[in-house]
PDB file of C-alpha atoms in Angstrom:
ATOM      1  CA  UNK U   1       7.096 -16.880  34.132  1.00 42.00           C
ATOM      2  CA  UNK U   2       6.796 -19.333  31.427  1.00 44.00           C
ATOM      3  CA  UNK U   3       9.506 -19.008  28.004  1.00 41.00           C
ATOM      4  CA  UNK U   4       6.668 -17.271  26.092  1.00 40.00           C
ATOM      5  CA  UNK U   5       5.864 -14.917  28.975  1.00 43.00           C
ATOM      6  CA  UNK U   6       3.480 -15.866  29.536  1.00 43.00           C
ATOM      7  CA  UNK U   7       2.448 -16.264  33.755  1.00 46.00           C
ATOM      8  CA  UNK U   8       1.832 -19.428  35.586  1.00 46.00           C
ATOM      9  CA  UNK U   9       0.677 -20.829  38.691  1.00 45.00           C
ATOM     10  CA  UNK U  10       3.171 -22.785  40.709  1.00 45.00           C
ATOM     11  CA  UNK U  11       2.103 -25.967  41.194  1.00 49.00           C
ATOM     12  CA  UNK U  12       3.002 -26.204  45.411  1.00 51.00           C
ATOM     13  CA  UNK U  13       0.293 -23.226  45.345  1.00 51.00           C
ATOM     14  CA  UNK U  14      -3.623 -24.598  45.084  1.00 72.00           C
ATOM     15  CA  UNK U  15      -5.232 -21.788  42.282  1.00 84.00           C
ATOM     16  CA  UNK U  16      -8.121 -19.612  43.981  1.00 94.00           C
ATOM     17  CA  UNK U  17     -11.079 -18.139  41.699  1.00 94.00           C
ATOM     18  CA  UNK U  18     -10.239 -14.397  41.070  1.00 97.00           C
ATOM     19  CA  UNK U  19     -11.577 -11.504  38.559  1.00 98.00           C
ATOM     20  CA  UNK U  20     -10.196  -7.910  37.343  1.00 99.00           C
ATOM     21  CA  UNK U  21     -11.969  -5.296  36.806  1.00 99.00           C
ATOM     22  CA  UNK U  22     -10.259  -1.882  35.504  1.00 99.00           C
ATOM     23  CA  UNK U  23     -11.587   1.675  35.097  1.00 99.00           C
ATOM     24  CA  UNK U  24      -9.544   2.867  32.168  1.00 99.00           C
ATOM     25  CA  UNK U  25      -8.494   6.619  31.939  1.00 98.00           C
ATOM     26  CA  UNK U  26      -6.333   8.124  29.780  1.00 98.00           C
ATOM     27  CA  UNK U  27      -2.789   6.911  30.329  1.00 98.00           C
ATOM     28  CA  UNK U  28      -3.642   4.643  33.472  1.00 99.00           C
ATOM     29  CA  UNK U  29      -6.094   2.445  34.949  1.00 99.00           C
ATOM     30  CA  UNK U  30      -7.622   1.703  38.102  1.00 99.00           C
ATOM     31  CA  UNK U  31      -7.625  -1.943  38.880  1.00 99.00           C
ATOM     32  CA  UNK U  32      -9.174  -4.226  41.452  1.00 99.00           C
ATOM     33  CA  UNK U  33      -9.088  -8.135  42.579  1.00 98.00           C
ATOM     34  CA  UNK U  34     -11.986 -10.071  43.252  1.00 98.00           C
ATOM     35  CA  UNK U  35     -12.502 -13.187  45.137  1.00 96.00           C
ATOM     36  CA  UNK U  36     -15.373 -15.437  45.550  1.00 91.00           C
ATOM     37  CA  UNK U  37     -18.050 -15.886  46.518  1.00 93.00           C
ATOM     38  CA  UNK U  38     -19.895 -13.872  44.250  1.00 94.00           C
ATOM     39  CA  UNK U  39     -22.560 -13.129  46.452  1.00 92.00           C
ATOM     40  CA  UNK U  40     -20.011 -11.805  49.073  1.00 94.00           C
ATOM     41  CA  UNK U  41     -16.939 -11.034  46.634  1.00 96.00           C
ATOM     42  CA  UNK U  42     -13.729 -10.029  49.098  1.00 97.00           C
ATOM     43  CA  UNK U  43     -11.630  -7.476  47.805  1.00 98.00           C
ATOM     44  CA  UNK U  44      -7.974  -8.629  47.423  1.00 98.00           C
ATOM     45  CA  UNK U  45      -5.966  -5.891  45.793  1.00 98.00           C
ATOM     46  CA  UNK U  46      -6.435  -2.394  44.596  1.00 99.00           C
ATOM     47  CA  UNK U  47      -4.040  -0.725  42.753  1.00 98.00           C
ATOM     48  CA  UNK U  48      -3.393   1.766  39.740  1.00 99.00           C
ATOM     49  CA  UNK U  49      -1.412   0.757  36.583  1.00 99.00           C
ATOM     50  CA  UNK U  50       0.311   3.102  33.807  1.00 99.00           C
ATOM     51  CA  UNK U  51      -0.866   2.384  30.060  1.00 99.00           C
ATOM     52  CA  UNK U  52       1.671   4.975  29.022  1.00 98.00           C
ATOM     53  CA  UNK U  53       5.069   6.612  30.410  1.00 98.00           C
ATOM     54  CA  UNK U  54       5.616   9.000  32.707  1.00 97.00           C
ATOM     55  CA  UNK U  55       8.822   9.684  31.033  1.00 97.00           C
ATOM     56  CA  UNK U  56       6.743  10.652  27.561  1.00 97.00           C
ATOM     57  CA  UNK U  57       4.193  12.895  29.025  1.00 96.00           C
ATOM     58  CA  UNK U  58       2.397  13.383  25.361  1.00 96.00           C
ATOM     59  CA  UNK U  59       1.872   9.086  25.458  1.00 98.00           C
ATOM     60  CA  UNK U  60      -0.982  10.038  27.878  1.00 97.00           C
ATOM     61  CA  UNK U  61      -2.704  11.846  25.345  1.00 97.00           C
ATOM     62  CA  UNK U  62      -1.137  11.011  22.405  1.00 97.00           C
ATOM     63  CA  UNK U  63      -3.887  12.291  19.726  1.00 97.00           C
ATOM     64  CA  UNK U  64      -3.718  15.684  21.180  1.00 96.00           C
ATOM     65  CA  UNK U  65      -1.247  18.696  20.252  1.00 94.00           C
ATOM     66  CA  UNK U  66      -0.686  21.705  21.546  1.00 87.00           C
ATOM     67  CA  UNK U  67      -3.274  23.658  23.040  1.00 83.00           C
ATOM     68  CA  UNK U  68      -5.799  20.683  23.116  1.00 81.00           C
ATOM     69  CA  UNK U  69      -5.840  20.332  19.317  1.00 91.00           C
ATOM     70  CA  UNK U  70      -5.984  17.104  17.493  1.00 95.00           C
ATOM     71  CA  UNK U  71      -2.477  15.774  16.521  1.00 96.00           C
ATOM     72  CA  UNK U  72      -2.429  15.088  12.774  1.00 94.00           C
ATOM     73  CA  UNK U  73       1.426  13.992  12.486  1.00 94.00           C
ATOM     74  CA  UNK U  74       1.048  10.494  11.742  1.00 96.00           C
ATOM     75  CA  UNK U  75       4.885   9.910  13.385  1.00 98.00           C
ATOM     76  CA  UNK U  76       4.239  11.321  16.155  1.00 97.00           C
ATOM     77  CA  UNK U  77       0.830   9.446  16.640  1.00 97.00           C
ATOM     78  CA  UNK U  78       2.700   5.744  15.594  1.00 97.00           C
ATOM     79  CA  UNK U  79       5.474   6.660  18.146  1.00 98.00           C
ATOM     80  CA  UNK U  80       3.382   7.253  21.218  1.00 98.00           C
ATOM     81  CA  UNK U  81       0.847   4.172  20.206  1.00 98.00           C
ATOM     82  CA  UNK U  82       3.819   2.253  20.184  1.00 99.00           C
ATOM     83  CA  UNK U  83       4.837   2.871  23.345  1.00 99.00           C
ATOM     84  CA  UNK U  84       1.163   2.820  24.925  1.00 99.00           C
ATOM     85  CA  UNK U  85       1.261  -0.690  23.859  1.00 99.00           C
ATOM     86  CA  UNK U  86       4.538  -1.706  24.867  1.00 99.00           C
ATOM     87  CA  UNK U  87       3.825  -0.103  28.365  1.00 99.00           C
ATOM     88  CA  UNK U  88       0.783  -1.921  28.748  1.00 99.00           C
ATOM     89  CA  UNK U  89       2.121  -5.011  28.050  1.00 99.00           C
ATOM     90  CA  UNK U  90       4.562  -4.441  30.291  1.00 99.00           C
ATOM     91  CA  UNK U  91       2.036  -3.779  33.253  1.00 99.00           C
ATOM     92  CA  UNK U  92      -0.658  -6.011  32.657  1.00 99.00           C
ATOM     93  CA  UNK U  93       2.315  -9.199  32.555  1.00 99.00           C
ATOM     94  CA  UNK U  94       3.557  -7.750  36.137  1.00 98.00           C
ATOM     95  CA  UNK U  95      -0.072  -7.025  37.575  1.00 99.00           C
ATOM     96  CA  UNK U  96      -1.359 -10.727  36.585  1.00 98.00           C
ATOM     97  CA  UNK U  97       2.396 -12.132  37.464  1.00 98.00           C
ATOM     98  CA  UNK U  98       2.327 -10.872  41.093  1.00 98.00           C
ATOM     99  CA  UNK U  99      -1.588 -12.355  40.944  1.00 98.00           C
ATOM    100  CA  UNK U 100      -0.565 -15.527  40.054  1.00 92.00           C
ATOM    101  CA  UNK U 101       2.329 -16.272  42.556  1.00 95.00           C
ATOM    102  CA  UNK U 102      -0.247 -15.730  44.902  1.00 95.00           C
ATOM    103  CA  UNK U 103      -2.063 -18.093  43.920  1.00 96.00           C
ATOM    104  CA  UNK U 104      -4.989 -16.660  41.916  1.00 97.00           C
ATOM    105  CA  UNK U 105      -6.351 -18.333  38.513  1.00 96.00           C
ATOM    106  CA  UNK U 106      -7.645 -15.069  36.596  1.00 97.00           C
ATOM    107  CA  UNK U 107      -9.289 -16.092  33.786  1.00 95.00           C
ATOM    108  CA  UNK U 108     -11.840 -13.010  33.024  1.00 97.00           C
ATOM    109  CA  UNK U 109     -11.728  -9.354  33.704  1.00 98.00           C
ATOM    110  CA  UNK U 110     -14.082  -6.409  32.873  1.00 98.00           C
ATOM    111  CA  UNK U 111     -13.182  -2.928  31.371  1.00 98.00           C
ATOM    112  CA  UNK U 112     -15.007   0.119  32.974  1.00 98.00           C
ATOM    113  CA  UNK U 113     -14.867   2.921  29.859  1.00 98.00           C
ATOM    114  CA  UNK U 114     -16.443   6.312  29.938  1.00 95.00           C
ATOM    115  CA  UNK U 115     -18.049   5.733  26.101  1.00 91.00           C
ATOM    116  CA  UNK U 116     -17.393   4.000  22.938  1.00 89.00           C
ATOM    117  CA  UNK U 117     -18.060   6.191  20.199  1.00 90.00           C
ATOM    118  CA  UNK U 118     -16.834   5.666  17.157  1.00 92.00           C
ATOM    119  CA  UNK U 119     -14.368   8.301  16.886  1.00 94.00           C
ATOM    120  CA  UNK U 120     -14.971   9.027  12.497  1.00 91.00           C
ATOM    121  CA  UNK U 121     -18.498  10.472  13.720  1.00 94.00           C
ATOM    122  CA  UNK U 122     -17.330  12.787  15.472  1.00 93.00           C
ATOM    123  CA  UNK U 123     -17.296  16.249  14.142  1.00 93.00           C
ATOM    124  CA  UNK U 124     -15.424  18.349  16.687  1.00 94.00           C
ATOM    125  CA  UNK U 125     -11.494  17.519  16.700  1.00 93.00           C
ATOM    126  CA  UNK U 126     -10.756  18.173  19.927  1.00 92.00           C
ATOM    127  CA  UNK U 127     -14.012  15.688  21.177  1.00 94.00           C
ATOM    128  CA  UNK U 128     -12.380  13.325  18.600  1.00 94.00           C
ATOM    129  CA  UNK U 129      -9.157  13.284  20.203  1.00 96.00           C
ATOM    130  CA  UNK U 130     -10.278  11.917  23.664  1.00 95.00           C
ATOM    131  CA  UNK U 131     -12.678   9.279  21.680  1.00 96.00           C
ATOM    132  CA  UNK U 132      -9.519   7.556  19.722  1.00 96.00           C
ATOM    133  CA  UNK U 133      -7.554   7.978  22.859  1.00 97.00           C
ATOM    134  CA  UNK U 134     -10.071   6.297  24.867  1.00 97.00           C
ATOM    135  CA  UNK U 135     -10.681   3.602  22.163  1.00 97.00           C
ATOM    136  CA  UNK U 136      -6.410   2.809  22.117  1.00 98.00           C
ATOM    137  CA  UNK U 137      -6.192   2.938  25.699  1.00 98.00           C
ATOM    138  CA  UNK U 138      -9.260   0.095  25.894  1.00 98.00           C
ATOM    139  CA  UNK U 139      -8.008  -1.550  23.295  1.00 98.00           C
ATOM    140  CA  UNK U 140      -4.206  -1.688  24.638  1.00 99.00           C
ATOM    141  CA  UNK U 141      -5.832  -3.362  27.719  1.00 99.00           C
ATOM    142  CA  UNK U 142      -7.662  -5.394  25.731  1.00 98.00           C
ATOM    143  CA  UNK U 143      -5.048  -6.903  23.839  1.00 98.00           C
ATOM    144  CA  UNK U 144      -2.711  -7.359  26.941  1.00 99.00           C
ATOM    145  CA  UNK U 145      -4.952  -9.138  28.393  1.00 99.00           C
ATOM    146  CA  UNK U 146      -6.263 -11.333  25.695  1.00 98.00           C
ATOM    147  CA  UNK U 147      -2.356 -12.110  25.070  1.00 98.00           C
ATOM    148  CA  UNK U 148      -2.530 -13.699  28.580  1.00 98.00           C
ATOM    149  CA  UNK U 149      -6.004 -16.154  28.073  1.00 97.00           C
ATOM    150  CA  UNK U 150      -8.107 -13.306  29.971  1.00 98.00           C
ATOM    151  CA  UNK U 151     -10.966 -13.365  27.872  1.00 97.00           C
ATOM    152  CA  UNK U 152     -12.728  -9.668  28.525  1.00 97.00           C
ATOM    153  CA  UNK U 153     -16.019  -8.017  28.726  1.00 96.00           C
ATOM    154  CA  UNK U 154     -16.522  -4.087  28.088  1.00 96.00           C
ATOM    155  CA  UNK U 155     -19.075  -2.115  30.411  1.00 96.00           C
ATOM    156  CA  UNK U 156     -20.000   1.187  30.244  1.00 97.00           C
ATOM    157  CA  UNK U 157     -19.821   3.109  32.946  1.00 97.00           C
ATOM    158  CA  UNK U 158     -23.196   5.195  33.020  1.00 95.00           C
ATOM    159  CA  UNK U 159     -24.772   1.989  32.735  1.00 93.00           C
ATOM    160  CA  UNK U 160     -22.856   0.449  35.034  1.00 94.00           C
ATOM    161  CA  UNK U 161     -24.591  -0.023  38.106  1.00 96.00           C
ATOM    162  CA  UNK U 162     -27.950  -0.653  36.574  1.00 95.00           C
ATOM    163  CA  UNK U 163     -26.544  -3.764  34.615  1.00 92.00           C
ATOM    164  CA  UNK U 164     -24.870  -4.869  37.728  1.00 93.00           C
ATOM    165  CA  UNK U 165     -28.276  -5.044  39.597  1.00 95.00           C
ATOM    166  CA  UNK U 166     -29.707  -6.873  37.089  1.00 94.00           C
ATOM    167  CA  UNK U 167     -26.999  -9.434  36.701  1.00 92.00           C
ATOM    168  CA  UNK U 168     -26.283  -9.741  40.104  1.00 93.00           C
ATOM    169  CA  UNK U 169     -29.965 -10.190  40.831  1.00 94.00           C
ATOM    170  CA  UNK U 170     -29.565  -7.207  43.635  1.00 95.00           C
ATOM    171  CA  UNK U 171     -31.159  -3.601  44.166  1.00 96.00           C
ATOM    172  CA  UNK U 172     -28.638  -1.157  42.635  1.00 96.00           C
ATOM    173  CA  UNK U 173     -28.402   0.823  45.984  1.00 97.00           C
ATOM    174  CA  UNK U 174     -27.623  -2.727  47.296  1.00 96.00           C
ATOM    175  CA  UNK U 175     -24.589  -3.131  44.830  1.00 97.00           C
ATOM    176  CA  UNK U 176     -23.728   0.889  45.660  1.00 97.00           C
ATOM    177  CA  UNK U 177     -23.723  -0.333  49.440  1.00 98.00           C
ATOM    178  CA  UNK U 178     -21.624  -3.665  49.044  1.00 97.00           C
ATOM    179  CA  UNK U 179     -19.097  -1.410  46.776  1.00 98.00           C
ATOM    180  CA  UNK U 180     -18.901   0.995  49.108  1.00 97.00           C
ATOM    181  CA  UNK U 181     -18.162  -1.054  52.202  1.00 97.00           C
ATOM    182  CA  UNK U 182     -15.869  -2.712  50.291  1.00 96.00           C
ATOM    183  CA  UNK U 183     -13.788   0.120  50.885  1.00 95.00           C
ATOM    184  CA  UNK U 184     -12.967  -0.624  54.172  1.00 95.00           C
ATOM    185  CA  UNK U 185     -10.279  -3.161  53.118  1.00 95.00           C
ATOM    186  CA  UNK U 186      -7.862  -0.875  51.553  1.00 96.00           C
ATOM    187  CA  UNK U 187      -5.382   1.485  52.500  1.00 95.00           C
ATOM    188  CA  UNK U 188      -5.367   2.941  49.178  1.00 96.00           C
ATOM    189  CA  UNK U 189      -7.554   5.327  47.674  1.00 96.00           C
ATOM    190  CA  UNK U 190     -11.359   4.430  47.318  1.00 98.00           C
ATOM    191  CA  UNK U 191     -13.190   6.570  44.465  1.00 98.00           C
ATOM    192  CA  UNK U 192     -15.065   6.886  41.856  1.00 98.00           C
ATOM    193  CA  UNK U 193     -12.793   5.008  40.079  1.00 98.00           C
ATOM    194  CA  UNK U 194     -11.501   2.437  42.082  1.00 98.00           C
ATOM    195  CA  UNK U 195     -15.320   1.663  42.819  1.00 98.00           C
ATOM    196  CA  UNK U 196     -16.352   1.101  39.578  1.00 98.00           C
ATOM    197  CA  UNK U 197     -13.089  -1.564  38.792  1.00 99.00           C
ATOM    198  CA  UNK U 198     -14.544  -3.118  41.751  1.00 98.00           C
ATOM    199  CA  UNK U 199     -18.217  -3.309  39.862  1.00 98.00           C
ATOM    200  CA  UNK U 200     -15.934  -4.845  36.740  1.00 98.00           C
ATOM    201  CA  UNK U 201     -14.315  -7.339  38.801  1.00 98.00           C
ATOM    202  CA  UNK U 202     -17.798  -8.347  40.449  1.00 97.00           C
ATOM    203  CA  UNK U 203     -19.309  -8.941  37.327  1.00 97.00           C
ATOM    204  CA  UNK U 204     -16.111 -11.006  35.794  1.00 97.00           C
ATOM    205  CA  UNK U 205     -16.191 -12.770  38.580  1.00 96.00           C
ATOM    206  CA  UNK U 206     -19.619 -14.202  37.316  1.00 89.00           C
ATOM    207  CA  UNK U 207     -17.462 -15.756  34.565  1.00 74.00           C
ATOM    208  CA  UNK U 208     -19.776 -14.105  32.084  1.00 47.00           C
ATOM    209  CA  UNK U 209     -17.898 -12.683  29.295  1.00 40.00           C
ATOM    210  CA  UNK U 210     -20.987 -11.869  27.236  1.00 39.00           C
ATOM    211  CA  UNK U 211     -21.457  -8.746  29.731  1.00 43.00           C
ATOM    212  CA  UNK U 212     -20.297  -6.417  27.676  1.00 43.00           C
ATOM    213  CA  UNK U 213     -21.544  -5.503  23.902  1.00 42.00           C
ATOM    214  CA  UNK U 214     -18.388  -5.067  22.267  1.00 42.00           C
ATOM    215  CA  UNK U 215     -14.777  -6.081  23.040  1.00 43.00           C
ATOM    216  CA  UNK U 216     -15.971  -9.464  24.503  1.00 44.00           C
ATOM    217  CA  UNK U 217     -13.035 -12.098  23.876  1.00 46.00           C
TER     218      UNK U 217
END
């Protein structure tokens, strides 16, 4: 760890190529490891992170109140942001940390998000609530990860796997396949969400940060 925090790769260990891809949720993300090559990526890691604590339930969803209503206490709302970010911060440093002792130079990840609508045009509170949630969640990550030189691309996840094909110059039930099998090297749980981190880190591993509309760095 260097006196800034910021992580390093020892210099007894020769750096290997590696991407991130995350499926970000409310409160937590899915994340995945990618290796070369990208025509054959192999699946190093596969893991879940918190982007809030457990020991604040209400960070998870911290524009809601009770029963599912927008929170309009602007203390409340600044206290649970704050710790969102700090949390974050705190797991993105240890995620790319234990990456980088191992030997992996990380230098571009892709966000999996279910939408990115702006959150004033929405009309109905409690659809409003899960849009500025999902934007400070994504944008938590975002920062984290920008803090550490990982420049980041933002995909969306109905699109997903059709922009995949196309950039990977593959069928999309070929990309489905590949993801799938994938699978096969990990112990831990292999879903929806985990598969579509997996797309994400395919995709950074291209080293193409103009994948994604908004949110590239």
């Amino acid at each position: 760890m260097g006196g800034d925090g910021s992580c390093y790769i020892s210099k007894q260990v020769k750096a290997e190529t590696a991407a991130l891809g995350f499926r970000v949720k409310s409160g937590w993300a899915a994340v995945v490891l990618f290796t070369g090559p990208v025509g054959s990526p192999v699946l190093r890691d596969n893991r879940m992170i918190d982007l809030s604590d457990p020991q604040f339930p209400d960070t998870r969803q911290p524009h809601h109140a009770t029963f599912g209503q927008l929170e309009t206490d602007a203390k409340k709302i600044n206290r649970r942001t704050d710790i969102v970010h700090r949390v974050t911060k705190q797991s993105v440093t240890k995620l790319l940390a234990e990456h980088q002792r191992k030997g992996y130079a990380i230098t571009h990840a892709s966000l999996v998000v279910g939408s990115q609508l702006d959150p004033a045009t929405i009309a109905n509170p409690h659809v409003r609530a899960h849009a500025l949630e999902g934007e400070l969640f994504r944008s938590a990550l975002e920062q984290a990860l920008n803090a550490h030189k990982i420049r980041t691309a933002i995909l969306l996840e109905r699109d997903a796997f059709a922009n995949a094909a196309v950039e990977l110059e593959k069928s999309t039930d070929d990309v489905r396949r590949m993801i799938e099998e994938l699978g096969r090297f990990t112990d831990a749980p292999w879903r929806v969400d985990q598969k579509l981190a997996a797309l994400g880190a395919w995709l950074a591993l291209r080293h193409k940060p103009a994948l994604g509309k908004r949110g590239e760095r």
